[in-house]
Coordinates of C-alpha atoms in Angstrom, one line a residue:
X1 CA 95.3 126.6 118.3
X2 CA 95.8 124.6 115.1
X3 CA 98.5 123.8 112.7
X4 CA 99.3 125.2 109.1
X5 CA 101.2 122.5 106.9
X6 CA 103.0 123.2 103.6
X7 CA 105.3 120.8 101.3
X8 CA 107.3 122.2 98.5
X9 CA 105.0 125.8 98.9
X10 CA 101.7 124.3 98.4
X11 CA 99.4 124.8 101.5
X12 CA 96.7 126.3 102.9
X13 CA 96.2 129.3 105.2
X14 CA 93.3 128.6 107.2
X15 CA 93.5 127.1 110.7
X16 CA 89.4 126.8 111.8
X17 CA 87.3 123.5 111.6
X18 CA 85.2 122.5 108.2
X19 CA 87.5 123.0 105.5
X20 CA 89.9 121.1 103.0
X21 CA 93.6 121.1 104.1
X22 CA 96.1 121.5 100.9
X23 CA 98.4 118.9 103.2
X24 CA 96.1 117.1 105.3
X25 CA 97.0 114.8 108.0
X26 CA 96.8 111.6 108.2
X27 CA 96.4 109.4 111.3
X28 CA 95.8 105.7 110.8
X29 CA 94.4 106.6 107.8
X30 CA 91.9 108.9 109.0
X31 CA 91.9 112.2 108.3
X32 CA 92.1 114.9 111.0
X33 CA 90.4 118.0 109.8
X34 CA 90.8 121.2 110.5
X35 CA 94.7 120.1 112.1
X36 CA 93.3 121.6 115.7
X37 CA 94.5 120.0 118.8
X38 CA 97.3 118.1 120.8
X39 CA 97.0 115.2 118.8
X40 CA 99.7 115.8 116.6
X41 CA 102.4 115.1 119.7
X42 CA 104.9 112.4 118.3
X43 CA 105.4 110.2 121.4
X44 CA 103.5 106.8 120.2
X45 CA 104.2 105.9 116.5
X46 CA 105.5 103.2 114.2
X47 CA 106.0 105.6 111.1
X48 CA 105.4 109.2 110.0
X49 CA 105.9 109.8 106.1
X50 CA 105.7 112.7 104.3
X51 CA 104.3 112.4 101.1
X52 CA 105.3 115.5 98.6
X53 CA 103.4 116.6 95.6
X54 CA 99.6 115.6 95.1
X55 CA 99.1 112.4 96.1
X56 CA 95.7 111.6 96.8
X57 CA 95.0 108.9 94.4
X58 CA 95.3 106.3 96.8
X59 CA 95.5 108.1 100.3
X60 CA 91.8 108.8 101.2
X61 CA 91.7 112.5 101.3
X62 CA 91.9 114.7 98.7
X63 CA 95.7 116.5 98.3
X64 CA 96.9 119.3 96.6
X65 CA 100.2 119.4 97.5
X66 CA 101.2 116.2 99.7
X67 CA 100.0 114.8 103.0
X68 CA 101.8 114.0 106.5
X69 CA 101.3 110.2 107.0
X70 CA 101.6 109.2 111.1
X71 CA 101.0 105.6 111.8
X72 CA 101.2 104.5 115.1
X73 CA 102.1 101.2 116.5
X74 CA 99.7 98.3 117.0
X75 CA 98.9 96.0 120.3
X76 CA 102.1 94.1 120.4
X77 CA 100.5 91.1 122.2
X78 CA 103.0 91.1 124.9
X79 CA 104.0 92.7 127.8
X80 CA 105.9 96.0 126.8
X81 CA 105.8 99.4 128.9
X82 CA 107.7 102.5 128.0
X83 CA 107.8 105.7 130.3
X84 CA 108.8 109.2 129.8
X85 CA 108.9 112.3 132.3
X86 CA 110.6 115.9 131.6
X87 CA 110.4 118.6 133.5
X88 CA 111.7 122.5 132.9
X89 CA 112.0 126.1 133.9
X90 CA 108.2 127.8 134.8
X91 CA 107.1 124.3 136.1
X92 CA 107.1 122.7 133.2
X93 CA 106.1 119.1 133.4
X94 CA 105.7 116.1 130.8
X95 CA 104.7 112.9 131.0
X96 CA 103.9 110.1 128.5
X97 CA 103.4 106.1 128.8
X98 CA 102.6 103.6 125.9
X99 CA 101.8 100.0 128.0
X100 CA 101.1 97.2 125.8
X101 CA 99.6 94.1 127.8
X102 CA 100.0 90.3 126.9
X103 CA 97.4 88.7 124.4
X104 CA 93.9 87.2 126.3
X105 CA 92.0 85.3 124.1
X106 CA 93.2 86.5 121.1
X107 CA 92.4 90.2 121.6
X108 CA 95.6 92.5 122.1
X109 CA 95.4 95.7 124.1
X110 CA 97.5 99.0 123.9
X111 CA 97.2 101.7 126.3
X112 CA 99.1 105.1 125.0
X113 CA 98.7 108.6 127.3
X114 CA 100.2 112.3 126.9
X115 CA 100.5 115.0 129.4
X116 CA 101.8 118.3 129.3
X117 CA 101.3 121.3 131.9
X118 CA 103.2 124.9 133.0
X119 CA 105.5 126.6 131.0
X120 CA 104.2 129.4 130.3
X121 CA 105.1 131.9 132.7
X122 CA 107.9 133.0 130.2
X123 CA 105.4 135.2 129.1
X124 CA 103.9 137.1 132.3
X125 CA 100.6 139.3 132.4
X126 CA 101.4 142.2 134.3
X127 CA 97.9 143.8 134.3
X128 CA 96.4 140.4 136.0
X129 CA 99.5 138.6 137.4
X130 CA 99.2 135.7 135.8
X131 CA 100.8 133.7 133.1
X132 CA 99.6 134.0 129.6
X133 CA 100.8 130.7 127.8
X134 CA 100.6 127.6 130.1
X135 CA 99.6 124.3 128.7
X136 CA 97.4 121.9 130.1
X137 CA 97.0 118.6 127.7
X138 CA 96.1 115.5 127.9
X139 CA 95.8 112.9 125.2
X140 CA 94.6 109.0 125.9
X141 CA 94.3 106.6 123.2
X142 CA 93.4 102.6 123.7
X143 CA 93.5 100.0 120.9
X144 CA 92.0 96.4 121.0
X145 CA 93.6 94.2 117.9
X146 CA 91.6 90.4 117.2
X147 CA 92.3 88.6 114.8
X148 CA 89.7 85.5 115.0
X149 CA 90.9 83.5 112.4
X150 CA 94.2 84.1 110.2
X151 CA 92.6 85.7 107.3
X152 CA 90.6 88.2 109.0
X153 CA 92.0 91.2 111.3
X154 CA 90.4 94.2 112.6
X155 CA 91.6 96.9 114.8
X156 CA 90.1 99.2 116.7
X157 CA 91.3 102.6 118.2
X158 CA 89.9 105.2 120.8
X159 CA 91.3 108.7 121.3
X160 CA 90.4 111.3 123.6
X161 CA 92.0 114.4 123.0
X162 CA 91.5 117.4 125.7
X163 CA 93.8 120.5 125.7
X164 CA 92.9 123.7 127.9
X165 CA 96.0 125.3 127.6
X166 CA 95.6 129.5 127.9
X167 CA 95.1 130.8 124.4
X168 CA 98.5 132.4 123.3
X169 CA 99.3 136.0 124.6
X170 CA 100.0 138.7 122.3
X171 CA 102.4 142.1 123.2
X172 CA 100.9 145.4 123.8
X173 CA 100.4 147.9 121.1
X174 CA 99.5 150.3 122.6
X175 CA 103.1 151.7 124.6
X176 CA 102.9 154.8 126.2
X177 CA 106.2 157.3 126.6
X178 CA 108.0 156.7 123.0
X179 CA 109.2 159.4 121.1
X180 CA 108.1 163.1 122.3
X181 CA 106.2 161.0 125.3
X182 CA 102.6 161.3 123.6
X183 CA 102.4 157.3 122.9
X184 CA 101.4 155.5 120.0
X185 CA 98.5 156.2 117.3
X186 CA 96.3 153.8 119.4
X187 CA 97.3 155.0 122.9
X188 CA 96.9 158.7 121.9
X189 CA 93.7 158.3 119.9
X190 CA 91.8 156.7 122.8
X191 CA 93.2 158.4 125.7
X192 CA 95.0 155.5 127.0
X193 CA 98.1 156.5 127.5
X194 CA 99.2 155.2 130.9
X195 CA 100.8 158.1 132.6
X196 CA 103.4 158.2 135.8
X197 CA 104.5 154.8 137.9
X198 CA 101.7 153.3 135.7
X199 CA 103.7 153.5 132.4
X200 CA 106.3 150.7 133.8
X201 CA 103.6 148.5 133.6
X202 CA 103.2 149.1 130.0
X203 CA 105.1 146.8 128.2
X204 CA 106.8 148.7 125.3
X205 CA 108.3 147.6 121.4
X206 CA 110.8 145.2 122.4
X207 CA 109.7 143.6 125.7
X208 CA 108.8 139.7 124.6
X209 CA 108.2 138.4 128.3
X210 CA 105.2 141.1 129.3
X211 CA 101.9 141.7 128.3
X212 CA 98.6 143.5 129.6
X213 CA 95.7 142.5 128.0
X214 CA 92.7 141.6 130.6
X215 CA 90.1 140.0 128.4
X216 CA 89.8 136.0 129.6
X217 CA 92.5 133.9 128.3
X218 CA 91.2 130.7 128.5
X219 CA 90.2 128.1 125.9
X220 CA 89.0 124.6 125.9
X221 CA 89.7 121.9 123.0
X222 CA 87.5 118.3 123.1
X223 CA 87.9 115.8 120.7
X224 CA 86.8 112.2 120.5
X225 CA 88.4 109.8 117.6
X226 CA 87.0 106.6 116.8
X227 CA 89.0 104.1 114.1
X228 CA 88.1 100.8 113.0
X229 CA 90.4 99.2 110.6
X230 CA 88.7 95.2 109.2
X231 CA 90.9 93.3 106.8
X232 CA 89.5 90.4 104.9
X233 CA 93.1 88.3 103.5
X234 CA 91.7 86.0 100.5
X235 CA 93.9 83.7 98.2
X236 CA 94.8 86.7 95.7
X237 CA 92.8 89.6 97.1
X238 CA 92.8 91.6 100.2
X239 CA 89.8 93.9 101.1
X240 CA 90.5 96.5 104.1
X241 CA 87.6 98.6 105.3
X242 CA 88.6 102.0 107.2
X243 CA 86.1 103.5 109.0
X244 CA 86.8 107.0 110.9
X245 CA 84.4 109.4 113.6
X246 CA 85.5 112.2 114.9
X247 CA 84.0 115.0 116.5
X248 CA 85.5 118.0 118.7
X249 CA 84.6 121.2 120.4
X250 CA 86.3 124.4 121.1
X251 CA 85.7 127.6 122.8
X252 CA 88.6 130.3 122.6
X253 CA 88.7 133.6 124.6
X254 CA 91.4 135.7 123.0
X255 CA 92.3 139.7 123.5
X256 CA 93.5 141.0 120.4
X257 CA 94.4 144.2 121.1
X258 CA 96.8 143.3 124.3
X259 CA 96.3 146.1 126.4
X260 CA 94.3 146.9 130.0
X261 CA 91.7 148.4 128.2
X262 CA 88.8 146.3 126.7
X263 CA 89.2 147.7 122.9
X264 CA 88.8 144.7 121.0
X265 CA 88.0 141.2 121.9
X266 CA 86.5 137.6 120.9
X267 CA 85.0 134.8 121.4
X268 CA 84.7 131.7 119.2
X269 CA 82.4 128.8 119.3
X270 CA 83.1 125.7 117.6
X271 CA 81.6 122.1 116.9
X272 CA 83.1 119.6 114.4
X273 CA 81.7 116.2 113.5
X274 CA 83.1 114.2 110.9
X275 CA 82.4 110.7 109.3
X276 CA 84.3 108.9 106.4
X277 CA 84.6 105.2 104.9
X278 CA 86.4 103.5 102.9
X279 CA 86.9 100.4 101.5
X280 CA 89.3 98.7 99.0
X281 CA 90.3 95.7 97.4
X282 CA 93.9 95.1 96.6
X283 CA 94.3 91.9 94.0
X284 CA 96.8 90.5 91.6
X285 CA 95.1 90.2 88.7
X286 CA 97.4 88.3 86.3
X287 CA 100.9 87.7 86.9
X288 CA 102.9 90.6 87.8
X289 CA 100.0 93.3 87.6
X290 CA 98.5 94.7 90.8
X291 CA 95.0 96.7 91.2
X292 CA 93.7 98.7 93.9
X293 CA 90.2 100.0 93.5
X294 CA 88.0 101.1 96.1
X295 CA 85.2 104.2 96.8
X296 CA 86.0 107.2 100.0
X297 CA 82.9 109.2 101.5
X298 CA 83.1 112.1 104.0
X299 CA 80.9 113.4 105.6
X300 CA 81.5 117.0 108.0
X301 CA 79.6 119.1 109.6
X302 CA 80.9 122.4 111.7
X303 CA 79.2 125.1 113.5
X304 CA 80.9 128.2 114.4
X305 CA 79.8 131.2 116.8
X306 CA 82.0 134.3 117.1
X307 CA 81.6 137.1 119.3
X308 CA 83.1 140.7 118.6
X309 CA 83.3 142.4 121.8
X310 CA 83.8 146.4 122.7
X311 CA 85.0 147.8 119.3
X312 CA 82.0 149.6 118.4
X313 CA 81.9 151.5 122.3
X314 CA 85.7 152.3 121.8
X315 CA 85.4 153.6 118.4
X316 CA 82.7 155.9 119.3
X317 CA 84.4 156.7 122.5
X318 CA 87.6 157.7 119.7
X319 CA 85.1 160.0 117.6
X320 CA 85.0 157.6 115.3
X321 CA 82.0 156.2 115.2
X322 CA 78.7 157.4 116.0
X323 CA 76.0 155.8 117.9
X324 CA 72.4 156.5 118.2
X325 CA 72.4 155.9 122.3
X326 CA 75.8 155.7 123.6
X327 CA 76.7 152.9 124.6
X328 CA 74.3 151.0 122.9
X329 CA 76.1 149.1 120.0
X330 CA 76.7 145.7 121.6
X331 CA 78.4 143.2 120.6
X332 CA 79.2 142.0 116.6
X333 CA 78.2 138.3 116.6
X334 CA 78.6 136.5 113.8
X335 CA 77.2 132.6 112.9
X336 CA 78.5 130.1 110.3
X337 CA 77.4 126.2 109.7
X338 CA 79.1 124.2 107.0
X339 CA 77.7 120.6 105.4
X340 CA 80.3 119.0 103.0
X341 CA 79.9 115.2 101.5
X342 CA 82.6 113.9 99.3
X343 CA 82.1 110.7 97.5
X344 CA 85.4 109.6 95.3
X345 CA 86.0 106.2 93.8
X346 CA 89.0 104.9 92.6
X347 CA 90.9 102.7 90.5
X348 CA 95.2 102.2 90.6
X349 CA 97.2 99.3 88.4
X350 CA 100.9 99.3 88.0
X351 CA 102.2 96.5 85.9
X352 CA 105.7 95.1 86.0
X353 CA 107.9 94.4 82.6
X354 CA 110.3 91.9 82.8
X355 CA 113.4 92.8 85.8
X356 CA 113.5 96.7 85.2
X357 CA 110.1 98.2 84.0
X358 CA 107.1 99.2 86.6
X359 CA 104.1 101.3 84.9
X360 CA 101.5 102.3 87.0
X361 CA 98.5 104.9 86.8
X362 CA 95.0 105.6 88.5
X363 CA 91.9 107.7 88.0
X364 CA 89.9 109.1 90.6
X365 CA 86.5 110.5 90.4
X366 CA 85.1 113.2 93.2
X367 CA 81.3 114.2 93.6
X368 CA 81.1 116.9 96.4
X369 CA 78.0 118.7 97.6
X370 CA 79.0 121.7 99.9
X371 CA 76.3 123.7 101.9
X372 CA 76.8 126.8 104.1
X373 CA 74.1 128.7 106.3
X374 CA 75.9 132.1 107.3
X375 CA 73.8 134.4 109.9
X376 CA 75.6 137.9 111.0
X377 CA 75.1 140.1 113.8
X378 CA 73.6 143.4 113.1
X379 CA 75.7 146.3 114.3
X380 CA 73.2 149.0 115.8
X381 CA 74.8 152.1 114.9
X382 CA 74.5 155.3 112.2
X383 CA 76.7 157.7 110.9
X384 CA 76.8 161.3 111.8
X385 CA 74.3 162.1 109.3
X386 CA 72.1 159.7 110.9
X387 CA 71.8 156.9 108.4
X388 CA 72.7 153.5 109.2
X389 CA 76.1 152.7 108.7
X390 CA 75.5 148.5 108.3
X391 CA 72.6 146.9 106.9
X392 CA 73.3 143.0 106.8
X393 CA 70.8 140.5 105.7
X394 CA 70.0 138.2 108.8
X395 CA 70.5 135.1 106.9
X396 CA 73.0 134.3 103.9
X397 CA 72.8 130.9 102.4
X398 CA 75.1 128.6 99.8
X399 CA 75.4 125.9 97.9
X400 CA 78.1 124.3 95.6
X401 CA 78.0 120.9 93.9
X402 CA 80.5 119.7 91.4
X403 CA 82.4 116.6 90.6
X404 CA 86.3 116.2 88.9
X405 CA 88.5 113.7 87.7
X406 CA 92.6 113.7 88.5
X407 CA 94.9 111.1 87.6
X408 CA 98.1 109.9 87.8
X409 CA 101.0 108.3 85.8
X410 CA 104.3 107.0 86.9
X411 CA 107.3 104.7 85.6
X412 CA 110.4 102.8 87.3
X413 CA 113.5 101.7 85.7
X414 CA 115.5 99.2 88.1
X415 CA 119.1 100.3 87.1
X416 CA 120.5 97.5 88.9
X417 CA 119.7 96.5 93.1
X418 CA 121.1 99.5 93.9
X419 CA 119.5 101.9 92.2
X420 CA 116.0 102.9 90.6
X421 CA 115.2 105.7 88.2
X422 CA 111.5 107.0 88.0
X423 CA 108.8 109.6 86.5
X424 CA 105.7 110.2 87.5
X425 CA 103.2 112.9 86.8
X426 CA 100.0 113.6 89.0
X427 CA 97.0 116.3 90.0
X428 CA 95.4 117.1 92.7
X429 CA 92.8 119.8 94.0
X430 CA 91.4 121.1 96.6
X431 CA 87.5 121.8 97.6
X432 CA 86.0 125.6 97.1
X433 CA 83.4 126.8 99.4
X434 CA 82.1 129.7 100.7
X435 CA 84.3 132.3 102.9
X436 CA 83.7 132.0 107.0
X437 CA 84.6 135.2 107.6
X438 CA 82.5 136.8 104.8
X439 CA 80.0 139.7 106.8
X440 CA 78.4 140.5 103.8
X441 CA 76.4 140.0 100.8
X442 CA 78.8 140.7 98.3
X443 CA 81.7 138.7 100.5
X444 CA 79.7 135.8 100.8
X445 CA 80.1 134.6 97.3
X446 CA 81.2 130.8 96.2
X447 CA 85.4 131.0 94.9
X448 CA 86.4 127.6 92.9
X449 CA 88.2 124.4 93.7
X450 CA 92.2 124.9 93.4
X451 CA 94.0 122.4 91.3
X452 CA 97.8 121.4 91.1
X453 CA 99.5 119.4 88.1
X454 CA 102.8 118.2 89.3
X455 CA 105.9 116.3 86.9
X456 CA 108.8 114.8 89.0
X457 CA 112.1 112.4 88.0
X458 CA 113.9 111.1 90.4
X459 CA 117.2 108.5 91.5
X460 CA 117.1 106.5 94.0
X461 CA 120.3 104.4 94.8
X462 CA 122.3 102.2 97.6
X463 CA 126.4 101.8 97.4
X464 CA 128.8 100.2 99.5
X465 CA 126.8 97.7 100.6
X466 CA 123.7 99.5 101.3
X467 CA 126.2 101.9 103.8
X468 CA 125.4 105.0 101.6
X469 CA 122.1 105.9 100.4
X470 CA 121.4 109.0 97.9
X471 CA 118.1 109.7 96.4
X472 CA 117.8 113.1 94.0
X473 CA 114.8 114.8 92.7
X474 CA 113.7 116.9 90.5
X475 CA 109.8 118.8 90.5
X476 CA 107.7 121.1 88.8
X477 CA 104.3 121.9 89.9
X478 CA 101.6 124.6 88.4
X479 CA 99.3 125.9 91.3
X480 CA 95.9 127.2 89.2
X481 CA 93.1 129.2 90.9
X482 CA 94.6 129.7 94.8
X483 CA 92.1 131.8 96.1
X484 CA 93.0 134.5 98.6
X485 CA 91.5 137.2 99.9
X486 CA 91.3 141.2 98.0
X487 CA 89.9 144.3 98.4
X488 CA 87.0 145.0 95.9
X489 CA 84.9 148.0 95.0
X490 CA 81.2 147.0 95.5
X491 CA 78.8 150.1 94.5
X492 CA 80.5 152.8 96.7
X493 CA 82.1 150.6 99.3
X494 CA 85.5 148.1 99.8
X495 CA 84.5 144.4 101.0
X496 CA 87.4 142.2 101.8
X497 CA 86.3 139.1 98.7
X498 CA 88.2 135.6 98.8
X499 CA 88.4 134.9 95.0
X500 CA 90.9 132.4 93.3
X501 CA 92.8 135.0 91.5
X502 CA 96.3 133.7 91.8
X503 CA 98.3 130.8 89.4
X504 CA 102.2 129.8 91.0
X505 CA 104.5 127.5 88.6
X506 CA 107.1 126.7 90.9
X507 CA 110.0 123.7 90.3
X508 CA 112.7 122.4 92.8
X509 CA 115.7 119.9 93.3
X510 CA 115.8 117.7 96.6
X511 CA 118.7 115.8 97.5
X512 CA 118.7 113.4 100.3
X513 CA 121.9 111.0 101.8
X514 CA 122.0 109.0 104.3
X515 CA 125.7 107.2 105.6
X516 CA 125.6 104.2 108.1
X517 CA 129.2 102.9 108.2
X518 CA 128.2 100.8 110.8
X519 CA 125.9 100.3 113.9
X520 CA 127.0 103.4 116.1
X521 CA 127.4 106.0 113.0
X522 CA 124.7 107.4 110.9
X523 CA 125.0 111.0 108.8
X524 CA 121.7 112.5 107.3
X525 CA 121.9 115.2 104.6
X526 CA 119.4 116.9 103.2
X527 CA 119.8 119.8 100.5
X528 CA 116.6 121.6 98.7
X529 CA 116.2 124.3 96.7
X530 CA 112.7 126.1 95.2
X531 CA 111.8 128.9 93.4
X532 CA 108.5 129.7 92.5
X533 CA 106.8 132.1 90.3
X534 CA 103.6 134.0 90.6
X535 CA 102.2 133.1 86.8
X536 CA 99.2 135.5 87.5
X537 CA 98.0 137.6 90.7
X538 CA 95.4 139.9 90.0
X539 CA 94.1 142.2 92.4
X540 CA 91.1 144.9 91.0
X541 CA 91.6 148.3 89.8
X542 CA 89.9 150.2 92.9
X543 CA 89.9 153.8 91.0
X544 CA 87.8 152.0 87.8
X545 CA 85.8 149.7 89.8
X546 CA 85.1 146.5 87.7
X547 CA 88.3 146.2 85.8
X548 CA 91.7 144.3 87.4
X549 CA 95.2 144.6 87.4
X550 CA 97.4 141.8 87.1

């Protein structure tokens, strides 16, 4: 349901809405948090960049470790239409269109749509005879482009985003008739072991095309993008303000334990809203110096409602858990809001020295206020003894607000006009918070931003005539505080914590060629090699609770 990005090993595990991406991507300069949806399909752009290494001085969002850059193309102005249809096996059907109509009184129009549906009875239900991964997406985008007089431009750009594809299938675990015929741990423990003609419909270890879970597999994704893009062109200054809106829903029915009986199940909840602004002003200020300066906010809110359903029946159905009523323990339901505002201003000047020399470097100044409301469902159950086995505080609440500084420096060396040599040096970080998936009091504790510090030189170079281009480069990056999750010893119980307890140094060479004899011929290479090491990695001592290994 969402994507996970990482460049050069730096990124970050978490797929939900409302929170920082290590590697976030960029649209048209807005951000898309939480990387959910269909957006992401490539079928209407001018560019897509990947930017390695923190970056975020000038990109709008923060980055710890890089950013994926998509811009897509503008209203033409003219008549332009460009069609697409594929088709494959399980009725698989694709369709996309970008139509750009002819300029009316100076406003330019582009129309861009994407459809995708079928394809996923590879994978076939066998308990409800149906198929478990089918897509059904559709994306429409339209853009309107005036420029009223030739030093100002603005652009704006409407996306609807709507995917209700089936939420992905997962195999049984729980095969009956493996070795000595009495099933797995799961199967036997519950009594589930299908028996007779019945077992063939149990999909077994090693059958990728079956499954026979029967919880609801549907899901539904919303999301509505707004982007308006004003540019002011003066005699030696240009101001550009980006303004972004985006909001989304999604509700996900998934069965996690993939068999026909109802052991464990979910489902999630989830609203997403999310502001931000910019605005910059790009001048030269005296001859052959540049400076960008400018100020970021954004604003998200997200809401999320998760549902545990039937684990607490089958476990005490298994013996292993004990109820005061059969029956009676209900579902685990869990509620999370999240409130983050970012404010960052910035400041970037590179200089040029004679033919050859280029020295740039920028500041950057964050203020972030993070809230977090976190309510948990009460299980209603005891243990044999009769006490009660969970006591969770109705409400849990947080707040974090802290501001940083990162910078960057950099220098070019113009060889010749074939070939450039360059340094540069920069940090980024990314936001701390509270955990989502904390259920406790001692879980639901604040863990620290994450910071990267990253050194790279680098050769860029033509030859032949521009038919050959090589560029090489070498990095080395410190990762400090990634948080993660542990086990920890709280009084006389284990609670899963997220704390930042791990520090990477990792370094790399990336080699990239390109050879265009001519028109027809063109040969890509590209050659990388990483190694990272784990600096620190502490996890706690669970026989001497309180003291940590490393």
């Amino acid at each position: 349901q969402g994507a996970t990005v990482a460049i050069r090993g730096i990124g970050s595990r978490e797929v939900g809405e409302g929170f920082e991406a290590a590697v976030p991507i960029v649209v048209d300069g807005v951000q898309i948090g939480g990387h959910s949806g269909a957006m992401h399909v490539l079928f209407d752009f001018d560019q897509v960049e990947v930017v390695r290494g923190p970056q975020g001085m000038l990109l709008g969002p923060s980055s710890l470790g890089g950013a994926i850059v998509v811009r897509r193309t503008p209203p033409k102005g003219e008549l332009d239409v460009h069609l697409r249809a594929s088709a494959g096996t399980f009725d698989r059907r694709v369709f996309d269109a970008v139509v750009h109509a002819p300029r009316f009184r100076g406003v330019s129009t582009k129309l861009a749509a994407s459809w995708m549906r079928g394809g996923g009875d590879e994978v076939r239900n066998v308990f409800a005879n149906r198929p478990e991964n089918d897509l059904n997406r559709l994306f429409v985008s339209a853009s309107l482009h005036f420029r009223p007089i030739d030093s100002v431009e603005v652009l704006y750009t409407f996306d609807v985003d709507s995917d209700k594809s089936d939420t992905p299938g997962l195999l049984n675990i729980s095969a009956a008739g493996t070795i000595g015929n009495e099933g797995d741990v799961l199967c036997v423990r519950l009594g589930r072991c299908a028996a007779g003609e019945t077992s063939l419909l149990t999909p077994e270890s090693g059958t990728y095309t079956r499954t026979l879970q029967n919880f609801d597999n549907s899901s539904e994704f919303e999301a509505e993008t707004q982007t308006l893009r004003a540019t002011y062109t003066g005699p030696r200054y240009e101001v550009t303000s980006l303004t972004g809106v985006r909001s989304t829903s999604a509700l996900v029915h998934q069965d996690l334990d993939g068999t026909a009986v109802d052991f464990y199940s979910l489902t999630r909840d989830n609203e997403y809203d999310q502001f931000s602004q910019e605005v910059r002003v790009t001048t030269e200020a005296f001859n052959g110096t540049q400076v960008v300066a400018g100020f970021y906010y954004l604003d998200t809110e997200s809401s999320t409602h998760l549902v545990e359903h039937f684990i607490t029946d089958q476990l005490a159905q298994a013996g292993l858990f004990t109820l005061p009523t059969p029956g009676t323990a209900g579902d685990l339901t869990t509620r999370s809001n999240f409130d983050s505002k970012k404010l960052a201003v910035f400041a970037h000047l590179e200089r040029r020295f004679g033919e050859r020399w280029t020295v740039d470097g920028g500041v950057r100044w964050h203020d972030v206020d993070i809230k977090s409301r976190l309510v948990t469902g009460r299980l209603d159950s005891v243990t044999v003894s009769g006490a009660p086995r969970f006591t969770v505080p109705a409400r849990l609440d947080g707040r974090m607000d802290f501001d940083n500084a990162l910078g960057t420096i950099g220098i070019r060396y113009r060889v010749d006009d074939s070939a450039i040599l360059f340094l540069r040096g920069a940090q980024g970080h990314r936001n701390g918070g509270f955990d989502a998936s904390a259920r406790t009091t001692a879980a639901y504790v604040p863990f620290s931003n994450e910071a990267t510090n990253s050194y790279e030189v680098g050769l860029k170079s033509d030859w032949w005539e521009d038919k050959l281009r090589v560029n090489v480069v070498a990095y080395r990056t410190w990762l400090k505080d990634q948080s993660g999750h542990m086990r920890e010893a709280v009084a006389d119980e284990i609670h899963l914590l997220r704390r930042n307890f791990i520090e990477i140094e990792s370094r790399g060479v990336e080699v990239e060629a390109t050879y265009a004899p001519n028109e027809r011929l063109r040969v890509d290479l590209m050659l990388a090699h990483g190694k990272a090491h784990h600096t620190q990695n502490i996890a706690p001592d669970l026989e001497n609770p309180g003291t940590f290994l490393d």
